PDB file of C-alpha atoms in Angstrom:
ATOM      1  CA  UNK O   1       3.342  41.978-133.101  1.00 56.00           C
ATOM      2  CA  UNK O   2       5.424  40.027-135.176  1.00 61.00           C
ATOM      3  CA  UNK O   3       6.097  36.279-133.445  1.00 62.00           C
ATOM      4  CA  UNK O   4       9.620  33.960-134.049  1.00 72.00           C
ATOM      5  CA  UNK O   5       9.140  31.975-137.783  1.00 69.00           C
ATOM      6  CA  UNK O   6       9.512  28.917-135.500  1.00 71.00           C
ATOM      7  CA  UNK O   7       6.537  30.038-133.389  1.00 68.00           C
ATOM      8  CA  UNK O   8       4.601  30.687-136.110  1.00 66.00           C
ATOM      9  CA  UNK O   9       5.103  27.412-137.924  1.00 71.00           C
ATOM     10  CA  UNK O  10       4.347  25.594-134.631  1.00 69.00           C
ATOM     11  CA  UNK O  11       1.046  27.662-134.629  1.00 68.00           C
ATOM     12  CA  UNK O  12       0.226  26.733-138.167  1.00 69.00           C
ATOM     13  CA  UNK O  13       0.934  22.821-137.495  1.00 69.00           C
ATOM     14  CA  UNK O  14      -1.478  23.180-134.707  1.00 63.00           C
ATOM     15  CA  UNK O  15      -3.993  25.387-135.709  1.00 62.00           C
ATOM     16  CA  UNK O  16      -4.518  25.070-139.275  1.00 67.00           C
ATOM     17  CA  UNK O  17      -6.042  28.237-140.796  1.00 65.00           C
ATOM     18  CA  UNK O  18      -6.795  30.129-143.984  1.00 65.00           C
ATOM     19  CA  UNK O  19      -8.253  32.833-142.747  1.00 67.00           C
ATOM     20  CA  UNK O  20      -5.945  36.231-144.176  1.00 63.00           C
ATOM     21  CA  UNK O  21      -5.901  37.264-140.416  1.00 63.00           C
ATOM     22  CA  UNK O  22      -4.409  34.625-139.389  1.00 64.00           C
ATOM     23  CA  UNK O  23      -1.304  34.616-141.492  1.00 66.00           C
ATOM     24  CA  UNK O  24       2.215  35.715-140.333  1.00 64.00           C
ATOM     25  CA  UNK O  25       2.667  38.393-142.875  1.00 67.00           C
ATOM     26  CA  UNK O  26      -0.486  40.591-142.373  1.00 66.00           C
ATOM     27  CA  UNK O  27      -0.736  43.955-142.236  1.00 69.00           C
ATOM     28  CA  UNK O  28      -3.186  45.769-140.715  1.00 72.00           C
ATOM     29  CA  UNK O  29      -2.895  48.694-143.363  1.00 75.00           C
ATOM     30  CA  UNK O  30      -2.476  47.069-146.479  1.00 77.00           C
ATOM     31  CA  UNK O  31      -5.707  44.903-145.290  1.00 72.00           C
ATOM     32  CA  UNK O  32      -7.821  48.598-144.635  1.00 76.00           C
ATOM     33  CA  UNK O  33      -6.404  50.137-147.767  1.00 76.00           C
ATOM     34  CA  UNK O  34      -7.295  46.744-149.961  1.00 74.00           C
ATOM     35  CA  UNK O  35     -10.905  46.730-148.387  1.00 74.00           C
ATOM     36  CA  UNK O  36     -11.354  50.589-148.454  1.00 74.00           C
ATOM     37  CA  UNK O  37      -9.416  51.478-151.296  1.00 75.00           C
ATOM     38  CA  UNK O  38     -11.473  55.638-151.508  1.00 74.00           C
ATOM     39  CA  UNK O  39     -14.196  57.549-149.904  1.00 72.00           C
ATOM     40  CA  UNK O  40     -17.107  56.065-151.388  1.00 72.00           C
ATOM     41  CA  UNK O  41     -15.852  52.497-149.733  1.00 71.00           C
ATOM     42  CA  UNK O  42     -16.079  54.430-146.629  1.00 71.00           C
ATOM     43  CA  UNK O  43     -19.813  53.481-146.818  1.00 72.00           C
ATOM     44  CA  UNK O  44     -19.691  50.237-146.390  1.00 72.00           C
ATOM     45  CA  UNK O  45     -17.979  50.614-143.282  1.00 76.00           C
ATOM     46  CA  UNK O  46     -20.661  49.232-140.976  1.00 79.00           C
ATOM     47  CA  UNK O  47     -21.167  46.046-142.642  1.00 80.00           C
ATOM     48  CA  UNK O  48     -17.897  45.336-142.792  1.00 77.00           C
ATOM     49  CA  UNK O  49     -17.518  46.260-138.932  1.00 79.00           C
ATOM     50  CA  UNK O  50     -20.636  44.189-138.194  1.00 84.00           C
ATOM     51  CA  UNK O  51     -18.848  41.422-139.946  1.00 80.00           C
ATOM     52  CA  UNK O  52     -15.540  41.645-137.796  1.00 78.00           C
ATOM     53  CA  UNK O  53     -17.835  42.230-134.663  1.00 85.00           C
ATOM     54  CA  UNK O  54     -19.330  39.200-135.678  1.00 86.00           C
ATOM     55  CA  UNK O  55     -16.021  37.606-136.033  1.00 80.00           C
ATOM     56  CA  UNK O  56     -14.446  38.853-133.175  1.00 83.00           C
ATOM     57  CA  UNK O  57     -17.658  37.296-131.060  1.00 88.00           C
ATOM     58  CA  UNK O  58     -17.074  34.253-132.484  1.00 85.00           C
ATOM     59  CA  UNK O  59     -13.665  34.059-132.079  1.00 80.00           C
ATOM     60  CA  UNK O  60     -14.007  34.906-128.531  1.00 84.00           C
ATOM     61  CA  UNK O  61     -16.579  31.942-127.830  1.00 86.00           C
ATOM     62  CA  UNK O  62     -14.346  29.892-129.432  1.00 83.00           C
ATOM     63  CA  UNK O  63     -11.376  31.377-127.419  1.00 81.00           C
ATOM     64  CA  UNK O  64     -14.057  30.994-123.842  1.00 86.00           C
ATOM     65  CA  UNK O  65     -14.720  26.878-125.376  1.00 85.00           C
ATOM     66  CA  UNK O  66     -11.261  26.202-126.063  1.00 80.00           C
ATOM     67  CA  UNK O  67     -10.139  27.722-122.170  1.00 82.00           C
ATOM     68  CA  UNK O  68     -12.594  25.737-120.767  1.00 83.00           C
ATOM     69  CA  UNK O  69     -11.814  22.915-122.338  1.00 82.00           C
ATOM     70  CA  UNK O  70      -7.982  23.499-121.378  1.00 80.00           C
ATOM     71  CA  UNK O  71      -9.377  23.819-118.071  1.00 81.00           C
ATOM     72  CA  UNK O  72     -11.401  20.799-117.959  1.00 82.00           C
ATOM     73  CA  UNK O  73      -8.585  19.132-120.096  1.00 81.00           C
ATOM     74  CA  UNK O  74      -6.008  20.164-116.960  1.00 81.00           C
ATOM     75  CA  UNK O  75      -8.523  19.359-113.744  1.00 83.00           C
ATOM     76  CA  UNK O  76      -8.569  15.856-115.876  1.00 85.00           C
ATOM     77  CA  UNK O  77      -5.564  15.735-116.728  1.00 84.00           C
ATOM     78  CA  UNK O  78      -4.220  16.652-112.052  1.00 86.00           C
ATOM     79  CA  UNK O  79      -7.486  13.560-111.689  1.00 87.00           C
ATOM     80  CA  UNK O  80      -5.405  11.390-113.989  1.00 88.00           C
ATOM     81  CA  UNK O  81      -2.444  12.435-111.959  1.00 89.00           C
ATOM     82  CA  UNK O  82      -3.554  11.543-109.184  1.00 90.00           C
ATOM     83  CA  UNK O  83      -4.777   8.406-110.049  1.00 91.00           C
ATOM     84  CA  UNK O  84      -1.912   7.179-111.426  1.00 92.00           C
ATOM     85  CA  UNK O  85       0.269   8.292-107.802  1.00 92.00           C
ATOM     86  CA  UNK O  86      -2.603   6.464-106.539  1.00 93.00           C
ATOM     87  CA  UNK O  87      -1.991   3.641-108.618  1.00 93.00           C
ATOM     88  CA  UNK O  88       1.665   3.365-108.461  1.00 93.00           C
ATOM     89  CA  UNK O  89       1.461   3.667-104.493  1.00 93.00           C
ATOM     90  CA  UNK O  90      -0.867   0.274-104.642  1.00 93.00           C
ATOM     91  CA  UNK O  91       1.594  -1.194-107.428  1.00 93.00           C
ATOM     92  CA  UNK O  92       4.573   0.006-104.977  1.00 92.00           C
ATOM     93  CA  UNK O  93       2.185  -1.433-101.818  1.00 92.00           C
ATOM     94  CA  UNK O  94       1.793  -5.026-103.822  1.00 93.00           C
ATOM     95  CA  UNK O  95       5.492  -5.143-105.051  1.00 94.00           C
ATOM     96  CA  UNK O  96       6.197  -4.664-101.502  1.00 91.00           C
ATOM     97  CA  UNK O  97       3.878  -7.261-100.171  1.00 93.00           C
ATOM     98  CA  UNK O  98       4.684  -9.611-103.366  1.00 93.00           C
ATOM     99  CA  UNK O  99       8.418  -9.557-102.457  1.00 91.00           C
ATOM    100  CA  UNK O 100       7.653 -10.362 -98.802  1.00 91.00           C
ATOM    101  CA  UNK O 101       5.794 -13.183 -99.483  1.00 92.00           C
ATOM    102  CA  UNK O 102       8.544 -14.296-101.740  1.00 92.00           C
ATOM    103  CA  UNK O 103      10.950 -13.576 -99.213  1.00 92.00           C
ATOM    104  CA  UNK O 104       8.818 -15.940 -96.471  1.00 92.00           C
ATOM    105  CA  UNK O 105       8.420 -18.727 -99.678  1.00 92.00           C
ATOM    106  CA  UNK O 106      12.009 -18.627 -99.705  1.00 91.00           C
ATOM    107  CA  UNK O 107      12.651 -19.612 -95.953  1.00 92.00           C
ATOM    108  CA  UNK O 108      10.432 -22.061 -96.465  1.00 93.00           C
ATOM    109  CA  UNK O 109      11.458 -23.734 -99.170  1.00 92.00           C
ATOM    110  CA  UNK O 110      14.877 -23.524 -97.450  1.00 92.00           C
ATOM    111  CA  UNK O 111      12.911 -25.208 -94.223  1.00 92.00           C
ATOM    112  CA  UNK O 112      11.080 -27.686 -96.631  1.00 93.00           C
ATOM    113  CA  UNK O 113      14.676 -28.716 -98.317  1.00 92.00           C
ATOM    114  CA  UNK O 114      16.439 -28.741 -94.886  1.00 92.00           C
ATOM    115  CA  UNK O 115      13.549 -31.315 -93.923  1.00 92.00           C
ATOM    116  CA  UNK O 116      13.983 -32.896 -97.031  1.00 92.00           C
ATOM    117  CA  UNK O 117      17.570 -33.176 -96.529  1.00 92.00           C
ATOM    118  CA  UNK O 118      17.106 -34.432 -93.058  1.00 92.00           C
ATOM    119  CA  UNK O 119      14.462 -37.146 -94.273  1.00 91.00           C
ATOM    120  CA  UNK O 120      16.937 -38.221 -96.946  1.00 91.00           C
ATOM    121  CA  UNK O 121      19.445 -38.699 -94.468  1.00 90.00           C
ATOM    122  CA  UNK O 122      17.087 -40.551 -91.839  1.00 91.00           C
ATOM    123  CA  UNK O 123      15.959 -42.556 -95.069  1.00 90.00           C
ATOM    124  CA  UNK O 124      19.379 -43.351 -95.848  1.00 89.00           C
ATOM    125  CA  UNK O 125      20.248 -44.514 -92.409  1.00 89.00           C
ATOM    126  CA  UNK O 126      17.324 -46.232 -91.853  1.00 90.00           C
ATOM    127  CA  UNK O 127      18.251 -48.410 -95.299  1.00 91.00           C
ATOM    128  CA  UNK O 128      22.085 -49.043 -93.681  1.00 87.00           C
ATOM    129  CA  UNK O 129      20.121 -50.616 -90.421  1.00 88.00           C
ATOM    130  CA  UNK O 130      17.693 -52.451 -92.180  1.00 91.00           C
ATOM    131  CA  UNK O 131      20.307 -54.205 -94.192  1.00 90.00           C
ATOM    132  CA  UNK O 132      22.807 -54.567 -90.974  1.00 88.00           C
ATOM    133  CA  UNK O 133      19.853 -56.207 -89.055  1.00 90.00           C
ATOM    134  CA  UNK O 134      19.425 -58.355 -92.541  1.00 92.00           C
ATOM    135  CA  UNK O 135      23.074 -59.653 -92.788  1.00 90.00           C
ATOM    136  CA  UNK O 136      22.929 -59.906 -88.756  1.00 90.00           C
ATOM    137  CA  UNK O 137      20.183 -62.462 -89.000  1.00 92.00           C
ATOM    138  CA  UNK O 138      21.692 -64.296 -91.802  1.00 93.00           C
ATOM    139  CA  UNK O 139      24.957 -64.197 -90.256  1.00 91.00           C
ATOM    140  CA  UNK O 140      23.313 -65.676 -86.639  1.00 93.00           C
ATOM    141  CA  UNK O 141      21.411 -68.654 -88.856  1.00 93.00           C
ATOM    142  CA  UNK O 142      24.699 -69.761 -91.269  1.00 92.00           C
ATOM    143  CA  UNK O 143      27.120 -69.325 -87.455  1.00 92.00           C
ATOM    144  CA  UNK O 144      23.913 -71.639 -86.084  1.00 93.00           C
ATOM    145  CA  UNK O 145      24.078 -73.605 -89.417  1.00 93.00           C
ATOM    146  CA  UNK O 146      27.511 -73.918 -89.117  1.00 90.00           C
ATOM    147  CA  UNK O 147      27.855 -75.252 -85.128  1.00 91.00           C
ATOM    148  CA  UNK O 148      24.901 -77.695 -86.052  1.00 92.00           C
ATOM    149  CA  UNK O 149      27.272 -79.075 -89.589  1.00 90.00           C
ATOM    150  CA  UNK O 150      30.738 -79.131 -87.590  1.00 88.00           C
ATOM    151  CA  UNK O 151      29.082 -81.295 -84.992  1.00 89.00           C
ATOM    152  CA  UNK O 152      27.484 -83.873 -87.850  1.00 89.00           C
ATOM    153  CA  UNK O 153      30.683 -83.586 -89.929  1.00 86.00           C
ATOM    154  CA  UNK O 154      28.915 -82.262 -93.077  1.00 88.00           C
ATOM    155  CA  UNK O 155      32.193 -80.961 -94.061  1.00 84.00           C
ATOM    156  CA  UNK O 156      30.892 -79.831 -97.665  1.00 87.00           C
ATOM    157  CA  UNK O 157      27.969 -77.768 -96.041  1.00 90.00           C
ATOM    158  CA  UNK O 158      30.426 -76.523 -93.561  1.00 89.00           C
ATOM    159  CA  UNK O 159      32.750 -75.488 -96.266  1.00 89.00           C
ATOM    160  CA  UNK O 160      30.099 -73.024 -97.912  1.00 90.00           C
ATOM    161  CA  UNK O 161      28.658 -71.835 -94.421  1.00 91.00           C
ATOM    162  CA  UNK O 162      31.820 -70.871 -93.263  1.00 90.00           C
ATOM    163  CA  UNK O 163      32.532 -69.150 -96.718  1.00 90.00           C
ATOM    164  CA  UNK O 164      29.301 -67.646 -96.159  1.00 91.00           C
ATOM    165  CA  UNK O 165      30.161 -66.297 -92.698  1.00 91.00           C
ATOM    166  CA  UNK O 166      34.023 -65.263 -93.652  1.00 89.00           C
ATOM    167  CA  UNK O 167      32.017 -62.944 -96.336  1.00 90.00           C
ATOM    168  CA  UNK O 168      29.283 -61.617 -94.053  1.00 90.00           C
ATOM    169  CA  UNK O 169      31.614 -60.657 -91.096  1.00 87.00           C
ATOM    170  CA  UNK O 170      33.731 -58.224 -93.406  1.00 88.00           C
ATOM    171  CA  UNK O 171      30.368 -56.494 -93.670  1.00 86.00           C
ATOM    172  CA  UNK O 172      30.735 -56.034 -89.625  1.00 86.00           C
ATOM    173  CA  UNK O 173      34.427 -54.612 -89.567  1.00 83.00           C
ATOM    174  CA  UNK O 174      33.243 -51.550 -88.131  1.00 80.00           C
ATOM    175  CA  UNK O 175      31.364 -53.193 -85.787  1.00 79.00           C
ATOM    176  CA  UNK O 176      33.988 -55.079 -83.645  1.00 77.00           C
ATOM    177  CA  UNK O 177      33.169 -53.826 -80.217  1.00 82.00           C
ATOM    178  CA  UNK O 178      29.608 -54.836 -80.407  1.00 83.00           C
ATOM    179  CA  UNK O 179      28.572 -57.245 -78.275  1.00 86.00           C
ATOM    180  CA  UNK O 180      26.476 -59.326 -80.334  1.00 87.00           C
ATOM    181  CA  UNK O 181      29.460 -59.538 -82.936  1.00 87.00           C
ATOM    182  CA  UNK O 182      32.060 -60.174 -80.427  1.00 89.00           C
ATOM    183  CA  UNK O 183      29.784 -63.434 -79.511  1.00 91.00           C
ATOM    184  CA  UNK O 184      29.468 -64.472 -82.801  1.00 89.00           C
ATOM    185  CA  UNK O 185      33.331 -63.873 -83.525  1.00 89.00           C
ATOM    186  CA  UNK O 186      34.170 -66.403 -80.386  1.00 91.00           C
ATOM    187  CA  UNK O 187      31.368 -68.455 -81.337  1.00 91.00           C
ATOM    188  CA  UNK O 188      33.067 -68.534 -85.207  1.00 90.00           C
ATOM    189  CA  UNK O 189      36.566 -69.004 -83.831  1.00 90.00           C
ATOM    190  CA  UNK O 190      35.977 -71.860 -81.799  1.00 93.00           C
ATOM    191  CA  UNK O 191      33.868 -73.723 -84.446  1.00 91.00           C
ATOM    192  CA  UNK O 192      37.195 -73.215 -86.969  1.00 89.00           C
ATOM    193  CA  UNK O 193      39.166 -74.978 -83.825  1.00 90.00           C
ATOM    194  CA  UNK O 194      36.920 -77.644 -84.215  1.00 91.00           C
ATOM    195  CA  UNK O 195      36.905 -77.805 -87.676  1.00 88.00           C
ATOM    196  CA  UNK O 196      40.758 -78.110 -87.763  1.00 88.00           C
ATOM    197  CA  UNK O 197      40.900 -80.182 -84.885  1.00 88.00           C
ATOM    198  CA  UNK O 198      38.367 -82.681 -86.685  1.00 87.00           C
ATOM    199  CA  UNK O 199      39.995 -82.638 -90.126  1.00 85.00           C
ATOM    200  CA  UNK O 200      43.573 -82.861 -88.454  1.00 84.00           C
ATOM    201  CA  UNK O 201      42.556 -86.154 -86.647  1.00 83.00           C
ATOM    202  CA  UNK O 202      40.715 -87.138 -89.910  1.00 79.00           C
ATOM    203  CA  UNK O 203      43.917 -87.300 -91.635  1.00 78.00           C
ATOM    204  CA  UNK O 204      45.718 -88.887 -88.475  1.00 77.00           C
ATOM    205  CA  UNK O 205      43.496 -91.507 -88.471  1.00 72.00           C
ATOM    206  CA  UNK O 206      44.294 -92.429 -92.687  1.00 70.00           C
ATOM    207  CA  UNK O 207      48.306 -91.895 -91.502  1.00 63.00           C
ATOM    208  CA  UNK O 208      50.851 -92.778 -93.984  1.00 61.00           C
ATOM    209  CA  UNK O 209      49.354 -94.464 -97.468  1.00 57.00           C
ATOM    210  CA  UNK O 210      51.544 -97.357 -97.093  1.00 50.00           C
ATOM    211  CA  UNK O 211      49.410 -98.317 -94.252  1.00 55.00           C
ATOM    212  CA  UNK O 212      45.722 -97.727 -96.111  1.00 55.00           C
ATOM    213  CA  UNK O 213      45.327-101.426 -96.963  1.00 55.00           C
ATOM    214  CA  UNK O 214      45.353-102.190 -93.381  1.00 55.00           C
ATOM    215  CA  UNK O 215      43.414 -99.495 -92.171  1.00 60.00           C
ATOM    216  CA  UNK O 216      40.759 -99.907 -94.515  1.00 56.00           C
ATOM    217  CA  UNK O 217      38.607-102.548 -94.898  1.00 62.00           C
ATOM    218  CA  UNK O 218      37.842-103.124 -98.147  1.00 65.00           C
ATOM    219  CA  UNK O 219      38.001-100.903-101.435  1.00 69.00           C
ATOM    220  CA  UNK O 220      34.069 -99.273-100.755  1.00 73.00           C
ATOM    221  CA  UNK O 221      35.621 -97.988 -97.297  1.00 68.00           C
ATOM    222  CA  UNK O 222      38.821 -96.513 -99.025  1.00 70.00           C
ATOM    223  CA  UNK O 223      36.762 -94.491-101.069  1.00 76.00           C
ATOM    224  CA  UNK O 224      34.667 -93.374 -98.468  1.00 79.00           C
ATOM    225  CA  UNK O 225      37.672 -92.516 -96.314  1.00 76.00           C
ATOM    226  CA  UNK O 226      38.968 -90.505 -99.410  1.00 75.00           C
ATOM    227  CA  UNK O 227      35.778 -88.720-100.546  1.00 82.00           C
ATOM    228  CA  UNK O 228      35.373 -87.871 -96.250  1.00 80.00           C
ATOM    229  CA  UNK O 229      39.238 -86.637 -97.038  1.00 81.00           C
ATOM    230  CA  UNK O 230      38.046 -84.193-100.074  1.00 83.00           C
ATOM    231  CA  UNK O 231      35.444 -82.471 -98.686  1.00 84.00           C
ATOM    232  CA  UNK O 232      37.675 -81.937 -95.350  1.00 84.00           C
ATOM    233  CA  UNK O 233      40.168 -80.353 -98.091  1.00 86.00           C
ATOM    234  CA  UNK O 234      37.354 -77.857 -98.823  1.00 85.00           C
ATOM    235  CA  UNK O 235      37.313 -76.949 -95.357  1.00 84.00           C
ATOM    236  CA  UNK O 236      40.757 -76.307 -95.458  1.00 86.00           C
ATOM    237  CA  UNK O 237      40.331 -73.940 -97.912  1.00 85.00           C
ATOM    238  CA  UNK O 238      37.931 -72.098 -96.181  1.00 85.00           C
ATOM    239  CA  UNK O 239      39.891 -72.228 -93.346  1.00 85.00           C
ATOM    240  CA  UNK O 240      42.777 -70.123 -94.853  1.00 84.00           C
ATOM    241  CA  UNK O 241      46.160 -70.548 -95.994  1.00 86.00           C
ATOM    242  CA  UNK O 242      47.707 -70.924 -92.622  1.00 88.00           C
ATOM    243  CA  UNK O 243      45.700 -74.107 -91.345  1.00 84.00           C
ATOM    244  CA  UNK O 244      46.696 -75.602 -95.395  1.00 85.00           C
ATOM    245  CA  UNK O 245      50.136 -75.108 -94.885  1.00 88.00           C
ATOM    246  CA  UNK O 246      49.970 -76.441 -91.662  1.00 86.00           C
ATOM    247  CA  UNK O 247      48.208 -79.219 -92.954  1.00 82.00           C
ATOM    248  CA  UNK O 248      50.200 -80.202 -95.696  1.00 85.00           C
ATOM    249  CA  UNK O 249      53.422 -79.791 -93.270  1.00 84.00           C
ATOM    250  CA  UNK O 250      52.169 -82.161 -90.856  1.00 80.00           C
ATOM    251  CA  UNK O 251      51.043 -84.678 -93.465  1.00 76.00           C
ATOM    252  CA  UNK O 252      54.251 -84.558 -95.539  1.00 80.00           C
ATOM    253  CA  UNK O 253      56.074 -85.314 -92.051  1.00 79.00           C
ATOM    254  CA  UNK O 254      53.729 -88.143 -91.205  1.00 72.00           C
ATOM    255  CA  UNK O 255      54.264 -89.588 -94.676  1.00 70.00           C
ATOM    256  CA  UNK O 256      58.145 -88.758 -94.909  1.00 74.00           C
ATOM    257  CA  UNK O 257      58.560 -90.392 -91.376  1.00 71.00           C
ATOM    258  CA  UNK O 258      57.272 -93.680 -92.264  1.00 63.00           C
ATOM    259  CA  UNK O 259      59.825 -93.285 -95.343  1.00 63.00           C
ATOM    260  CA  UNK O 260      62.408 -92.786 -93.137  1.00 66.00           C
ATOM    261  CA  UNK O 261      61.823 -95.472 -90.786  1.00 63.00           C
ATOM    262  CA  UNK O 262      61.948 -97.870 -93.809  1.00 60.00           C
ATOM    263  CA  UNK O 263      65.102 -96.291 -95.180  1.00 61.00           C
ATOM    264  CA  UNK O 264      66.512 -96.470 -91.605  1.00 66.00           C
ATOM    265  CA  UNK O 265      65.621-100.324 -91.344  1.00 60.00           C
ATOM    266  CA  UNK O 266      66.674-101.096 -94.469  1.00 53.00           C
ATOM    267  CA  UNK O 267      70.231 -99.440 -93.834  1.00 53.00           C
ATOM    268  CA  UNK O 268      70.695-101.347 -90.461  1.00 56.00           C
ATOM    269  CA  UNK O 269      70.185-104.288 -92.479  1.00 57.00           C
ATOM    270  CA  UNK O 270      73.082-103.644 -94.789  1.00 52.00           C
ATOM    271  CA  UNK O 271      75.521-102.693 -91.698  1.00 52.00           C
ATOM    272  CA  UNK O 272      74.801-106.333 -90.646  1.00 52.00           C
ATOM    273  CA  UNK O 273      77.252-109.508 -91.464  1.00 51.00           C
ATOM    274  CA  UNK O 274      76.205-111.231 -94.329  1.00 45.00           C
ATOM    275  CA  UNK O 275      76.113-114.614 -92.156  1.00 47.00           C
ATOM    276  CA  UNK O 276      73.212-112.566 -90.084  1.00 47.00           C
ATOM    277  CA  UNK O 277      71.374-111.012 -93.596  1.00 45.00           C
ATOM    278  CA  UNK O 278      71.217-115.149 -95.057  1.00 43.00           C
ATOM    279  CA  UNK O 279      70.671-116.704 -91.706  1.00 47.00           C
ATOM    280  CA  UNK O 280      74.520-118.123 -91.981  1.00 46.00           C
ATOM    281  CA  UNK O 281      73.518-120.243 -95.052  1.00 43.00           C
ATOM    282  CA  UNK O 282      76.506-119.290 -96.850  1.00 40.00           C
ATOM    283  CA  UNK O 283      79.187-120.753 -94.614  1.00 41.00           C
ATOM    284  CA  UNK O 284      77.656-124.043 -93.967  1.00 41.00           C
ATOM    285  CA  UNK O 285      77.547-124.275 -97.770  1.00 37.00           C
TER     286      UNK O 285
END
């Protein structure tokens, strides 16, 4: 039987042989006429038989190894088969399980980050209140601070308290319908009444500068009433432009109207005769 060249070579690369038999280009009766070439040859027939009997035996063991070696090689190889479904059906069970637990670490990270979240916010709000309750307090002493310096006339403390307050309340602009603030707004407005009130009569009671020396005393009291005068200006300013324009319009009018008068007198007394001005001195002269 003569086998494909590729067969063959495949055969050769896996079975290495050198055994004449085993080549591709035997022949069966070239081999019998090489080894029995005339009759006399003939007699060593049964040797050489006993030889190929010999051959053929061991062939065939080797044949009977090698199949069941193939077979053991295949009922290990459908064991290893097996196994390794086996295997891959716990890999396949594990991935499974591994991606559920992944799945449930997911929703709860996502819980643990919407707590976090939630915290964060709490923490944040809980910051806002502590510092509202912070500038509320402060804001309730310097109003309490304030009242207690408007009633002693400690206009330069008053000054910075009410500065103080005027900053703290635009903390509490959202805040206007609270009670508390509402209070503390009345309480605030009617202590800058007083304030204005206080500095308005303050600079009533000085009245025109032509009139200091006989208001004051002596020059110690003149400074006094001046230094009571600039720290009632820093009120003033704390106060707001409105009450300082107000203030300098009424004390330009008090100072202009004693001007006034004196320009008024002093015109009558030209209108009159000059026998009235010199007491009538002239004519008798």
């Amino acid at each position: 039987m003569q086998l494909p060249q590729g067969v063959e070579a495949a055969i050769s690369r896996v079975l290495p042989s050198d055994d004449v038999l085993d080549r591709p280009e035997f022949d069966c009766v070239e081999f019998i006429n090489r080894n029995f070439p005339d009759e006399q040859s003939l007699a060593d027939i049964e040797p050489f038989v006993s030889r190929l009997n010999g051959r053929m035996k061991e062939l065939d063991e080797n044949l009977s190894h090698a199949s069941q070696e193939q077979s053991l090689a295949a009922y290990q190889a459908l064991a290893d088969l097996k196994e390794a479904q086996q295997a891959v059906t716990q890999l396949y069970t594990k991935i499974h399980d591994i991606r559920g637990k992944a799945e449930q670490s997911e929703v709860m990270v996502q819980e643990i980050c919407r707590d976090i979240k939630q915290l964060d916010y709490a923490k944040r709000h809980l910051q806002t209140t502590i510092t509202a309750l912070k500038r509320l307090h402060m804001l309730v002493t310097a109003v309490d601070q304030l009242e207690y310096m408007t009633s002693q006339r400690l206009y330069k403390e008053a000054a910075s308290l009410l500065e103080a307050v005027n900053s703290l309340f635009t903390h509490f602009e959202g805040f206007t319908k609270v009670g508390k603030i509402l209070d503390l707004q009345r309480t605030v407005n009617a202590i800058r009444a007083d304030l204005e009130k206080q500095i308005f009569g303050d600079f009533q009671v000085v009245g025109p500068l032509a009139t200091l020396d006989s208001i004051a005393k002596d020059d110690d009291e003149m400074q006094r009433m001046f230094a009571n005068l600039a720290t009632a200006c820093l009120i003033v300013s704390a106060l707001g432009n409105d009450t300082r324009k107000k203030l300098v319009h009424t004390w330009c009018v008090d100072q202009l109207a004693v001007r006034l008068s004196i320009l008024t007198t002093f015109d009558m007394t030209l209108d009159q005769p000059y026998e009235k001005q010199f007491g009538g001195s002239a004519a008798s002269s």
